[in-house]
Amino acid sequence: RRSPARSPTAPYPVNEDAEIAAARRPGRAGLRDLAGQAARNVRLAARERALLRVERLVGRASDPGIEAFFSKPSAQRAVFGLMMRGFDPGKTGGFRGSVVYRLSRGDGTEHPWTIDVRGKRARVSEGAAADAALVIRLPVVDFIKIITNVEYFYPLILDGRMTIEGDLSLAYRLAEMFGGRSTY
């Protein structure tokens, strides 16, 4: 047997704000949004594979071997390119400016690199920007170990092998800005 028909509660509640909000909720993602997300996923997967290869290389090599390989500007450019692929503009906290890395070799020579963050883009170039918000000095071997998550930067600071000049709050956000592990 069927139950009798239900009768609505009187008066029927109408919440105009809730109805408008429900109508404005996004439905399914558009094809363009899905394609953009797929492209981002492909870039991130390629970055992860490249970082894994570098991590394996670093794990098998001695410090002098790491320095010999990564002291070349082309190798350093490739590593900074991997960093740029992981850039997340949502993690900048509104930062616009330059960060300089001064990578040193065992013989005392330095090779500076500048990361310029402007809005949703980050670019790397050889040389040091004069107006950098942050300057990081460290040996190239330690830089590679930090990038590949083999080493943390805290012991390097305590040992005096890494120095940071400028906005320290920016220094703590750098890893997250460029797709690395959080410092917190």
XYZ file of N, CA, C and O in Angstrom:
736
model
N 0.804 -1.192 0.000
C 0.000 0.000 0.000
C 0.841 1.248 0.000
O 1.860 1.296 0.672
N 0.387 2.235 -0.717
C 1.095 3.508 -0.756
C 0.670 4.365 0.413
O -0.470 4.341 0.841
N 1.651 5.182 0.878
C 1.291 6.134 1.925
C 0.609 7.334 1.276
O 0.824 7.625 0.099
N -0.168 8.049 2.034
C -0.872 9.198 1.451
C 0.114 10.297 1.036
O 1.241 10.353 1.503
N -0.290 11.135 0.128
C 0.541 12.236 -0.382
C 0.939 13.159 0.760
O 0.160 13.413 1.677
N 2.170 13.643 0.674
C 2.645 14.572 1.703
C 2.165 15.975 1.378
O 2.046 16.353 0.222
N 1.958 16.728 2.393
C 1.552 18.121 2.171
C 2.706 19.024 2.635
O 3.359 18.745 3.636
N 2.968 20.090 1.880
C 4.083 20.982 2.248
C 3.773 21.722 3.545
O 2.621 21.947 3.896
N 4.893 22.081 4.220
C 4.714 22.871 5.434
C 4.288 24.268 5.028
O 4.732 24.808 4.019
N 3.427 24.829 5.787
C 2.942 26.171 5.454
C 3.571 27.156 6.413
O 3.640 26.879 7.605
N 4.034 28.256 6.084
C 4.318 28.700 4.712
C 5.630 28.093 4.204
O 6.521 27.776 4.975
N 5.718 27.919 2.890
C 6.902 27.355 2.265
C 8.059 28.354 2.421
O 7.939 29.502 2.007
N 9.223 27.929 3.029
C 10.318 28.888 3.237
C 11.073 29.183 1.936
O 11.440 28.273 1.202
N 11.293 30.445 1.673
C 12.056 30.872 0.499
C 13.238 31.686 1.006
O 13.058 32.703 1.674
N 14.450 31.223 0.694
C 15.657 31.924 1.087
C 16.340 32.383 -0.196
O 17.057 31.620 -0.856
N 16.096 33.621 -0.571
C 16.580 34.140 -1.849
C 18.108 34.104 -1.951
O 18.648 33.715 -2.977
N 18.812 34.476 -0.865
C 20.281 34.478 -0.898
C 20.835 33.079 -1.137
O 21.785 32.888 -1.911
N 20.252 32.080 -0.473
C 20.713 30.705 -0.644
C 20.443 30.211 -2.064
O 21.266 29.508 -2.652
N 19.285 30.581 -2.626
C 18.951 30.157 -3.992
C 19.904 30.790 -5.009
O 20.359 30.131 -5.939
N 20.233 32.044 -4.818
C 21.166 32.729 -5.737
C 22.563 32.133 -5.617
O 23.235 31.892 -6.616
N 22.985 31.868 -4.383
C 24.310 31.276 -4.186
C 24.383 29.893 -4.826
O 25.396 29.537 -5.435
N 23.302 29.108 -4.718
C 23.288 27.784 -5.326
C 23.341 27.882 -6.843
O 23.997 27.082 -7.510
N 22.687 28.877 -7.402
C 22.688 29.056 -8.856
C 24.052 29.503 -9.363
O 24.424 29.199 -10.499
N 24.805 30.204 -8.553
C 26.115 30.720 -8.979
C 27.252 29.721 -8.771
O 28.350 29.948 -9.232
N 27.009 28.643 -8.050
C 28.056 27.648 -7.823
C 28.523 27.100 -9.156
O 27.713 26.800 -10.029
N 29.836 26.955 -9.274
C 30.314 26.417 -10.546
C 29.895 24.964 -10.706
O 29.882 24.194 -9.754
N 29.534 24.648 -11.915
C 29.160 23.268 -12.217
C 30.405 22.481 -12.554
O 31.424 22.579 -11.890
N 30.335 21.758 -13.593
C 31.484 20.980 -14.029
C 32.553 21.905 -14.577
O 32.274 22.970 -15.103
N 33.787 21.440 -14.478
C 34.902 22.212 -15.012
C 34.828 22.207 -16.532
O 34.486 21.198 -17.153
N 35.159 23.349 -17.112
C 35.160 23.464 -18.560
C 36.343 22.737 -19.171
O 37.315 22.403 -18.497
N 36.276 22.503 -20.457
C 37.327 21.792 -21.166
C 38.652 22.541 -21.082
O 39.707 21.943 -20.894
N 38.594 23.851 -21.168
C 39.817 24.664 -21.086
C 40.470 24.527 -19.707
O 41.689 24.408 -19.599
N 39.656 24.513 -18.647
C 40.184 24.337 -17.294
C 40.822 22.961 -17.122
O 41.882 22.825 -16.520
N 40.159 21.940 -17.650
C 40.703 20.588 -17.557
C 42.016 20.461 -18.333
O 42.955 19.814 -17.867
N 42.092 21.078 -19.492
C 43.323 21.032 -20.289
C 44.455 21.751 -19.571
O 45.600 21.275 -19.556
N 44.154 22.883 -18.943
C 45.164 23.614 -18.182
C 45.676 22.807 -17.007
O 46.882 22.767 -16.742
N 44.774 22.132 -16.306
C 45.173 21.300 -15.177
C 46.015 20.120 -15.653
O 47.002 19.757 -15.026
N 45.652 19.528 -16.777
C 46.427 18.409 -17.323
C 47.833 18.863 -17.699
O 48.812 18.163 -17.423
N 47.948 20.036 -18.300
C 49.271 20.562 -18.672
C 50.118 20.810 -17.430
O 51.316 20.499 -17.415
N 49.512 21.363 -16.374
C 50.245 21.585 -15.124
C 50.711 20.252 -14.528
O 51.840 20.138 -14.054
N 49.849 19.256 -14.569
C 50.219 17.940 -14.036
C 51.372 17.324 -14.812
O 52.261 16.702 -14.221
N 51.384 17.488 -16.123
C 52.474 16.956 -16.943
C 53.779 17.647 -16.587
O 54.823 17.005 -16.431
N 53.744 18.996 -16.447
C 54.964 19.747 -16.080
C 55.486 19.316 -14.721
O 56.688 19.123 -14.545
N 54.590 19.168 -13.751
C 55.025 18.770 -12.412
C 55.577 17.348 -12.405
O 56.557 17.067 -11.710
N 54.985 16.458 -13.170
C 55.492 15.087 -13.235
C 56.881 15.053 -13.872
O 57.766 14.329 -13.400
N 57.079 15.833 -14.919
C 58.401 15.901 -15.562
C 59.430 16.470 -14.591
O 60.564 15.986 -14.517
N 59.031 17.481 -13.826
C 59.932 18.074 -12.836
C 60.315 17.047 -11.779
O 61.478 16.924 -11.397
N 59.335 16.289 -11.300
C 59.603 15.284 -10.272
C 60.549 14.203 -10.786
O 61.442 13.762 -10.068
N 60.357 13.778 -12.045
C 61.256 12.768 -12.617
C 62.678 13.307 -12.721
O 63.642 12.611 -12.404
N 62.821 14.555 -13.158
C 64.151 15.159 -13.275
C 64.807 15.300 -11.908
O 66.001 15.010 -11.751
N 64.052 15.741 -10.917
C 64.610 15.868 -9.570
C 65.021 14.506 -9.012
O 66.030 14.398 -8.318
N 64.259 13.480 -9.324
C 64.617 12.135 -8.870
C 65.932 11.684 -9.503
O 66.777 11.090 -8.832
N 66.127 11.983 -10.787
C 67.395 11.636 -11.443
C 68.562 12.379 -10.805
O 69.619 11.796 -10.557
N 68.375 13.677 -10.516
C 69.433 14.456 -9.869
C 69.702 13.911 -8.476
O 70.854 13.781 -8.050
N 68.643 13.542 -7.756
C 68.801 12.996 -6.402
C 69.589 11.688 -6.429
O 70.461 11.459 -5.579
N 69.311 10.834 -7.407
C 70.069 9.587 -7.537
C 71.537 9.872 -7.828
O 72.424 9.234 -7.277
N 71.788 10.834 -8.713
C 73.164 11.215 -9.047
C 73.889 11.727 -7.803
O 75.019 11.328 -7.528
N 73.230 12.577 -7.040
C 73.826 13.138 -5.825
C 74.069 12.046 -4.791
O 75.089 12.050 -4.095
N 73.161 11.080 -4.701
C 73.312 10.001 -3.740
C 74.498 9.091 -4.030
O 75.085 8.521 -3.123
N 74.862 8.968 -5.303
C 75.975 8.089 -5.685
C 77.315 8.812 -5.749
O 78.358 8.170 -5.704
N 77.313 10.128 -5.871
C 78.551 10.875 -6.102
C 79.144 11.398 -4.795
O 78.437 11.620 -3.813
N 80.440 11.614 -4.820
C 81.130 12.237 -3.689
C 80.959 13.753 -3.808
O 80.552 14.270 -4.855
N 81.279 14.470 -2.730
C 81.181 15.932 -2.775
C 82.042 16.532 -3.887
O 81.568 17.411 -4.611
N 83.306 16.092 -4.057
C 84.084 16.639 -5.186
C 83.458 16.314 -6.545
O 83.497 17.137 -7.461
N 82.841 15.152 -6.660
C 82.173 14.801 -7.911
C 80.954 15.669 -8.168
O 80.707 16.098 -9.301
N 80.193 15.937 -7.110
C 79.021 16.819 -7.236
C 79.476 18.212 -7.652
O 78.901 18.828 -8.541
N 80.543 18.696 -6.998
C 81.042 20.028 -7.334
C 81.544 20.094 -8.771
O 81.260 21.052 -9.492
N 82.254 19.071 -9.199
C 82.780 19.060 -10.567
C 81.651 19.110 -11.589
O 81.733 19.842 -12.580
N 80.581 18.359 -11.339
C 79.472 18.324 -12.295
C 78.630 19.593 -12.241
O 78.298 20.172 -13.269
N 78.263 20.036 -11.033
C 77.321 21.144 -10.892
C 77.986 22.514 -10.815
O 77.297 23.516 -10.612
N 79.290 22.605 -10.980
C 79.941 23.915 -11.042
C 79.802 24.539 -12.421
O 80.037 25.725 -12.593
N 79.433 23.750 -13.384
C 79.238 24.247 -14.743
C 77.977 25.109 -14.782
O 76.935 24.719 -14.247
N 78.046 26.271 -15.427
C 76.844 27.121 -15.525
C 75.654 26.408 -16.176
O 74.513 26.627 -15.783
N 75.903 25.535 -17.145
C 74.791 24.840 -17.804
C 74.070 23.905 -16.829
O 72.834 23.811 -16.849
N 74.810 23.230 -15.967
C 74.192 22.346 -14.976
C 73.421 23.169 -13.938
O 72.320 22.785 -13.529
N 73.999 24.296 -13.517
C 73.302 25.150 -12.558
C 72.039 25.731 -13.178
O 70.993 25.798 -12.528
N 72.107 26.129 -14.451
C 70.923 26.657 -15.134
C 69.821 25.590 -15.168
O 68.644 25.888 -14.965
N 70.202 24.332 -15.401
C 69.215 23.251 -15.429
C 68.556 23.076 -14.063
O 67.342 22.882 -13.973
N 69.337 23.158 -12.993
C 68.783 23.016 -11.645
C 67.844 24.177 -11.332
O 66.744 23.979 -10.803
N 68.260 25.398 -11.674
C 67.374 26.537 -11.445
C 66.125 26.439 -12.325
O 65.041 26.859 -11.924
N 66.263 25.861 -13.514
C 65.096 25.632 -14.366
C 64.097 24.697 -13.711
O 62.882 24.911 -13.791
N 64.606 23.662 -13.026
C 63.712 22.773 -12.279
C 62.997 23.533 -11.168
O 61.813 23.299 -10.905
N 63.721 24.438 -10.525
C 63.085 25.254 -9.483
C 61.966 26.097 -10.084
O 60.878 26.214 -9.504
N 62.226 26.703 -11.252
C 61.227 27.573 -11.863
C 59.972 26.797 -12.250
O 58.867 27.318 -12.172
N 60.133 25.536 -12.657
C 58.972 24.716 -13.012
C 58.077 24.453 -11.811
O 56.890 24.219 -11.961
N 58.643 24.484 -10.623
C 57.856 24.244 -9.413
C 57.298 25.507 -8.792
O 56.677 25.455 -7.735
N 57.495 26.658 -9.434
C 57.053 27.936 -8.861
C 55.536 27.957 -8.698
O 54.785 27.647 -9.619
N 55.096 28.337 -7.499
C 53.666 28.455 -7.180
C 53.393 29.891 -6.767
O 53.728 30.299 -5.655
N 52.780 30.692 -7.644
C 52.537 32.103 -7.315
C 51.642 32.292 -6.096
O 51.692 33.330 -5.447
N 50.857 31.300 -5.750
C 49.990 31.390 -4.586
C 50.752 31.353 -3.266
O 50.205 31.684 -2.221
N 52.006 30.948 -3.296
C 52.811 30.841 -2.080
C 53.767 32.018 -1.890
O 54.579 32.007 -0.985
N 53.684 33.037 -2.734
C 54.621 34.159 -2.631
C 54.283 35.116 -1.504
O 55.143 35.881 -1.070
N 53.046 35.109 -1.056
C 52.639 36.050 -0.011
C 52.718 37.491 -0.487
O 52.966 38.401 0.288
N 52.548 37.693 -1.795
C 52.593 39.044 -2.355
C 53.999 39.544 -2.654
O 54.175 40.696 -3.041
N 54.990 38.718 -2.485
C 56.376 39.146 -2.739
C 56.592 39.433 -4.216
O 56.205 38.668 -5.084
N 57.218 40.568 -4.474
C 57.679 40.954 -5.807
C 59.093 41.479 -5.628
O 59.303 42.437 -4.901
N 60.032 40.838 -6.269
C 61.405 41.276 -6.134
C 62.377 40.202 -6.562
O 62.014 39.263 -7.267
N 63.616 40.344 -6.100
C 64.682 39.449 -6.522
C 65.311 38.715 -5.340
O 65.403 39.257 -4.244
N 65.746 37.498 -5.636
C 66.492 36.677 -4.687
C 67.785 36.284 -5.388
O 67.758 35.813 -6.523
N 68.908 36.502 -4.727
C 70.205 36.173 -5.318
C 70.807 34.984 -4.590
O 70.851 34.955 -3.357
N 71.237 34.018 -5.370
C 71.998 32.879 -4.857
C 73.441 33.077 -5.302
O 73.706 33.247 -6.486
N 74.370 33.037 -4.369
C 75.799 33.102 -4.679
C 76.384 31.735 -4.348
O 76.606 31.413 -3.186
N 76.588 30.940 -5.390
C 77.060 29.567 -5.227
C 78.580 29.546 -5.331
O 79.147 29.979 -6.334
N 79.220 29.026 -4.292
C 80.686 29.040 -4.262
C 81.241 27.645 -4.509
O 80.605 26.641 -4.226
N 82.451 27.642 -5.033
C 83.182 26.397 -5.266
C 84.258 26.260 -4.203
O 84.525 27.182 -3.443
N 84.897 25.110 -4.194
C 85.960 24.849 -3.229
C 87.142 25.784 -3.366
O 87.841 26.065 -2.394
N 87.367 26.316 -4.574
C 88.494 27.229 -4.787
C 88.169 28.672 -4.414
O 88.994 29.562 -4.577
N 86.957 28.925 -3.912
C 86.584 30.259 -3.456
C 85.854 31.111 -4.482
O 85.360 32.181 -4.156
N 85.763 30.662 -5.729
C 85.045 31.446 -6.736
C 83.543 31.320 -6.517
O 83.048 30.291 -6.056
N 82.833 32.389 -6.834
C 81.372 32.421 -6.689
C 80.713 32.595 -8.046
O 81.249 33.268 -8.920
N 79.556 31.984 -8.184
C 78.750 32.155 -9.388
C 77.362 32.615 -8.940
O 76.621 31.838 -8.344
N 77.006 33.887 -9.203
C 75.694 34.388 -8.749
C 74.572 34.106 -9.747
O 74.782 34.125 -10.956
N 73.396 33.873 -9.200
C 72.168 33.682 -9.969
C 71.072 34.522 -9.324
O 70.994 34.607 -8.103
N 70.221 35.111 -10.137
C 69.115 35.925 -9.632
C 67.794 35.322 -10.056
O 67.593 35.011 -11.228
N 66.901 35.162 -9.080
C 65.524 34.764 -9.362
C 64.683 36.021 -9.190
O 64.673 36.629 -8.128
N 63.994 36.385 -10.248
C 63.159 37.585 -10.235
C 61.692 37.151 -10.216
O 61.230 36.484 -11.149
N 60.980 37.505 -9.146
C 59.574 37.138 -8.984
C 58.724 38.373 -9.258
O 58.861 39.395 -8.581
N 57.865 38.269 -10.270
C 56.959 39.363 -10.638
C 55.581 38.779 -10.888
O 55.362 38.110 -11.895
N 54.675 39.015 -9.983
C 53.308 38.524 -10.148
C 53.260 37.017 -10.176
O 53.683 36.343 -9.248
N 52.754 36.476 -11.284
C 52.588 35.032 -11.400
C 53.774 34.358 -12.068
O 53.714 33.180 -12.393
N 54.860 35.090 -12.298
C 56.009 34.541 -13.002
C 57.278 34.688 -12.187
O 57.441 35.648 -11.444
N 58.162 33.727 -12.377
C 59.494 33.784 -11.779
C 60.484 33.437 -12.875
O 60.272 32.481 -13.628
N 61.540 34.225 -12.980
C 62.561 33.995 -13.996
C 63.924 33.971 -13.338
O 64.169 34.686 -12.368
N 64.821 33.188 -13.895
C 66.172 33.100 -13.376
C 67.137 33.626 -14.425
O 66.903 33.478 -15.624
N 68.196 34.278 -13.947
C 69.233 34.773 -14.851
C 70.577 34.727 -14.147
O 70.652 34.764 -12.922
N 71.626 34.640 -14.939
C 72.972 34.660 -14.375
C 73.289 36.072 -13.917
O 72.834 37.044 -14.498
N 74.086 36.163 -12.870
C 74.472 37.460 -12.337
C 73.666 37.808 -11.102
O 72.678 37.153 -10.779
N 74.113 38.853 -10.422
C 73.477 39.266 -9.175
C 72.735 40.586 -9.364
O 73.285 41.533 -9.910
N 71.494 40.633 -8.921
C 70.725 41.871 -8.936
C 71.196 42.751 -7.781
O 71.462 42.264 -6.682
N 71.299 44.043 -8.037
C 71.787 44.969 -7.014
C 70.742 45.213 -5.921
O 71.098 45.496 -4.783
N 69.476 45.106 -6.256
C 68.399 45.442 -5.316
C 67.702 44.204 -4.756
O 66.503 44.220 -4.502
N 68.425 43.128 -4.534
C 67.823 41.866 -4.083
C 67.260 41.996 -2.668
O 67.869 42.599 -1.790
N 66.093 41.406 -2.480
C 65.474 41.381 -1.152
C 66.138 40.339 -0.264
O 66.055 40.411 0.955
N 66.820 39.385 -0.893
C 67.432 38.294 -0.163
C 68.675 37.832 -0.913
O 68.644 37.670 -2.127
N 69.770 37.643 -0.182
C 71.006 37.108 -0.765
C 71.388 35.871 0.045
O 71.520 35.931 1.260
N 71.557 34.758 -0.669
C 71.907 33.490 -0.035
C 73.262 33.063 -0.574
O 73.438 32.932 -1.785
N 74.205 32.837 0.338
C 75.545 32.374 -0.043
C 75.741 30.968 0.510
O 75.547 30.741 1.709
N 76.141 30.041 -0.365
C 76.419 28.689 0.081
C 77.219 27.954 -0.992
O 77.202 28.344 -2.160
N 77.918 26.895 -0.583
C 78.653 26.090 -1.563
C 77.689 25.397 -2.531
O 76.577 25.010 -2.154
N 78.116 25.231 -3.764
C 77.279 24.616 -4.783
C 76.877 23.195 -4.384
O 75.750 22.763 -4.645
N 77.759 22.466 -3.717
C 77.449 21.096 -3.281
C 76.269 21.110 -2.309
O 75.329 20.318 -2.445
N 76.288 22.008 -1.348
C 75.202 22.090 -0.370
C 73.901 22.550 -1.021
O 72.818 22.087 -0.661
N 73.992 23.466 -1.975
C 72.809 23.926 -2.707
C 72.129 22.745 -3.403
O 70.907 22.566 -3.303
N 72.917 21.923 -4.076
C 72.361 20.772 -4.790
C 71.743 19.793 -3.799
O 70.669 19.234 -4.044
N 72.374 19.594 -2.669
C 71.828 18.674 -1.663
C 70.520 19.192 -1.076
O 69.617 18.419 -0.759
N 70.397 20.506 -0.923
C 69.144 21.088 -0.422
C 68.041 20.931 -1.466
O 66.920 20.540 -1.141
N 68.351 21.238 -2.719
C 67.355 21.157 -3.790
C 66.830 19.734 -3.938
O 65.655 19.522 -4.203
N 67.691 18.746 -3.770
C 67.289 17.346 -3.930
C 66.806 16.713 -2.631
O 66.634 15.503 -2.559
N 66.611 17.506 -1.608
C 66.102 17.042 -0.314
C 67.020 16.039 0.370
O 66.573 15.234 1.182
N 68.306 16.085 0.062
C 69.272 15.225 0.722
C 69.717 15.860 2.037
O 70.053 15.170 2.987
N 69.670 17.177 2.092
C 70.146 17.893 3.275
C 69.207 19.060 3.588
O 68.593 19.632 2.699
N 69.108 19.389 4.881
C 68.355 20.558 5.323
C 69.290 21.757 5.410
O 70.494 21.600 5.585
N 68.708 22.960 5.337
C 69.573 24.137 5.381
C 69.902 24.594 6.794
O 70.862 25.313 7.003
N 69.138 24.157 7.801
C 69.421 24.596 9.167
C 70.847 24.254 9.631
O 71.543 25.129 10.151
N 71.308 23.013 9.462
C 72.685 22.710 9.889
C 73.728 23.530 9.134
O 74.772 23.872 9.686
N 73.439 23.863 7.885
C 74.385 24.666 7.100
C 74.527 26.070 7.678
O 75.622 26.640 7.694
N 73.425 26.614 8.141
C 73.464 27.947 8.759
C 74.238 27.876 10.071
O 75.086 28.720 10.348
N 73.953 26.845 10.868
C 74.633 26.698 12.162
C 76.138 26.483 11.977
O 76.939 26.950 12.786
N 76.527 25.754 10.934
C 77.944 25.512 10.655
C 78.626 26.702 9.994
O 79.841 26.704 9.834
N 77.861 27.685 9.559
C 78.427 28.852 8.897
C 78.719 28.636 7.421
O 79.315 29.482 6.771
N 78.259 27.500 6.872
C 78.492 27.250 5.446
C 77.476 27.972 4.579
O 77.686 28.133 3.384
N 76.374 28.404 5.179
C 75.328 29.121 4.446
C 75.012 30.408 5.191
O 74.814 30.393 6.400
N 74.990 31.524 4.457
C 74.604 32.798 5.063
C 73.416 33.368 4.301
O 73.298 33.192 3.084
N 72.551 34.019 5.047
C 71.358 34.640 4.480
C 71.344 36.093 4.893
O 71.427 36.401 6.080
N 71.229 36.987 3.910
C 71.155 38.422 4.179
C 69.856 38.949 3.584
O 69.554 38.681 2.429
N 69.101 39.692 4.380
C 67.871 40.285 3.871
C 66.657 39.787 4.615
O 66.706 39.505 5.813
N 65.558 39.645 3.896
C 64.252 39.296 4.451
C 64.206 37.820 4.852
O 64.016 36.934 4.013
N 64.352 37.541 6.147
C 64.378 36.160 6.621
C 63.023 35.461 6.467
O 62.976 34.250 6.250
N 61.934 36.202 6.578
C 60.625 35.567 6.395
C 60.473 35.067 4.957
O 59.861 34.033 4.717
N 61.070 35.773 4.015
C 61.073 35.324 2.624
C 61.911 34.060 2.481
O 61.539 33.132 1.758
N 63.018 33.996 3.173
C 63.893 32.816 3.106
C 63.145 31.559 3.533
O 63.312 30.495 2.938
N 62.298 31.667 4.548
C 61.552 30.506 5.018
C 60.468 30.085 4.029
O 60.064 28.932 4.014
N 59.982 30.997 3.200
C 58.934 30.676 2.221
C 59.493 30.170 0.895
O 58.740 29.670 0.063
N 60.791 30.318 0.659
C 61.358 29.974 -0.646
C 61.081 28.535 -1.058
O 60.734 28.276 -2.211
N 61.269 27.601 -0.154
C 61.071 26.194 -0.513
C 59.644 25.964 -1.010
O 59.444 25.348 -2.058
N 58.663 26.468 -0.294
C 57.277 26.274 -0.717
C 56.966 27.025 -2.009
O 56.202 26.538 -2.828
N 57.566 28.191 -2.194
C 57.335 28.966 -3.409
C 57.785 28.209 -4.649
O 57.199 28.344 -5.712
N 58.830 27.403 -4.496
C 59.406 26.715 -5.645
C 59.220 25.206 -5.604
O 60.012 24.455 -6.147
N 58.163 24.767 -4.937
C 57.775 23.361 -4.984
C 58.590 22.426 -4.119
O 58.519 21.219 -4.280
N 59.337 22.958 -3.176
C 60.112 22.105 -2.270
C 59.324 21.774 -1.025
O 58.179 22.178 -0.863
N 59.973 21.039 -0.144
C 59.299 20.683 1.104
C 59.257 21.893 2.033
O 60.150 22.735 2.022
N 58.216 21.961 2.815
C 58.019 23.071 3.739
C 59.090 23.054 4.828
O 59.543 21.989 5.256
N 59.469 24.234 5.284
C 60.429 24.325 6.381
C 59.740 24.200 7.720
O 60.401 24.185 8.749
N 58.429 24.130 7.730
C 57.683 24.032 8.981
C 57.147 22.650 9.186
O 56.798 21.937 8.348
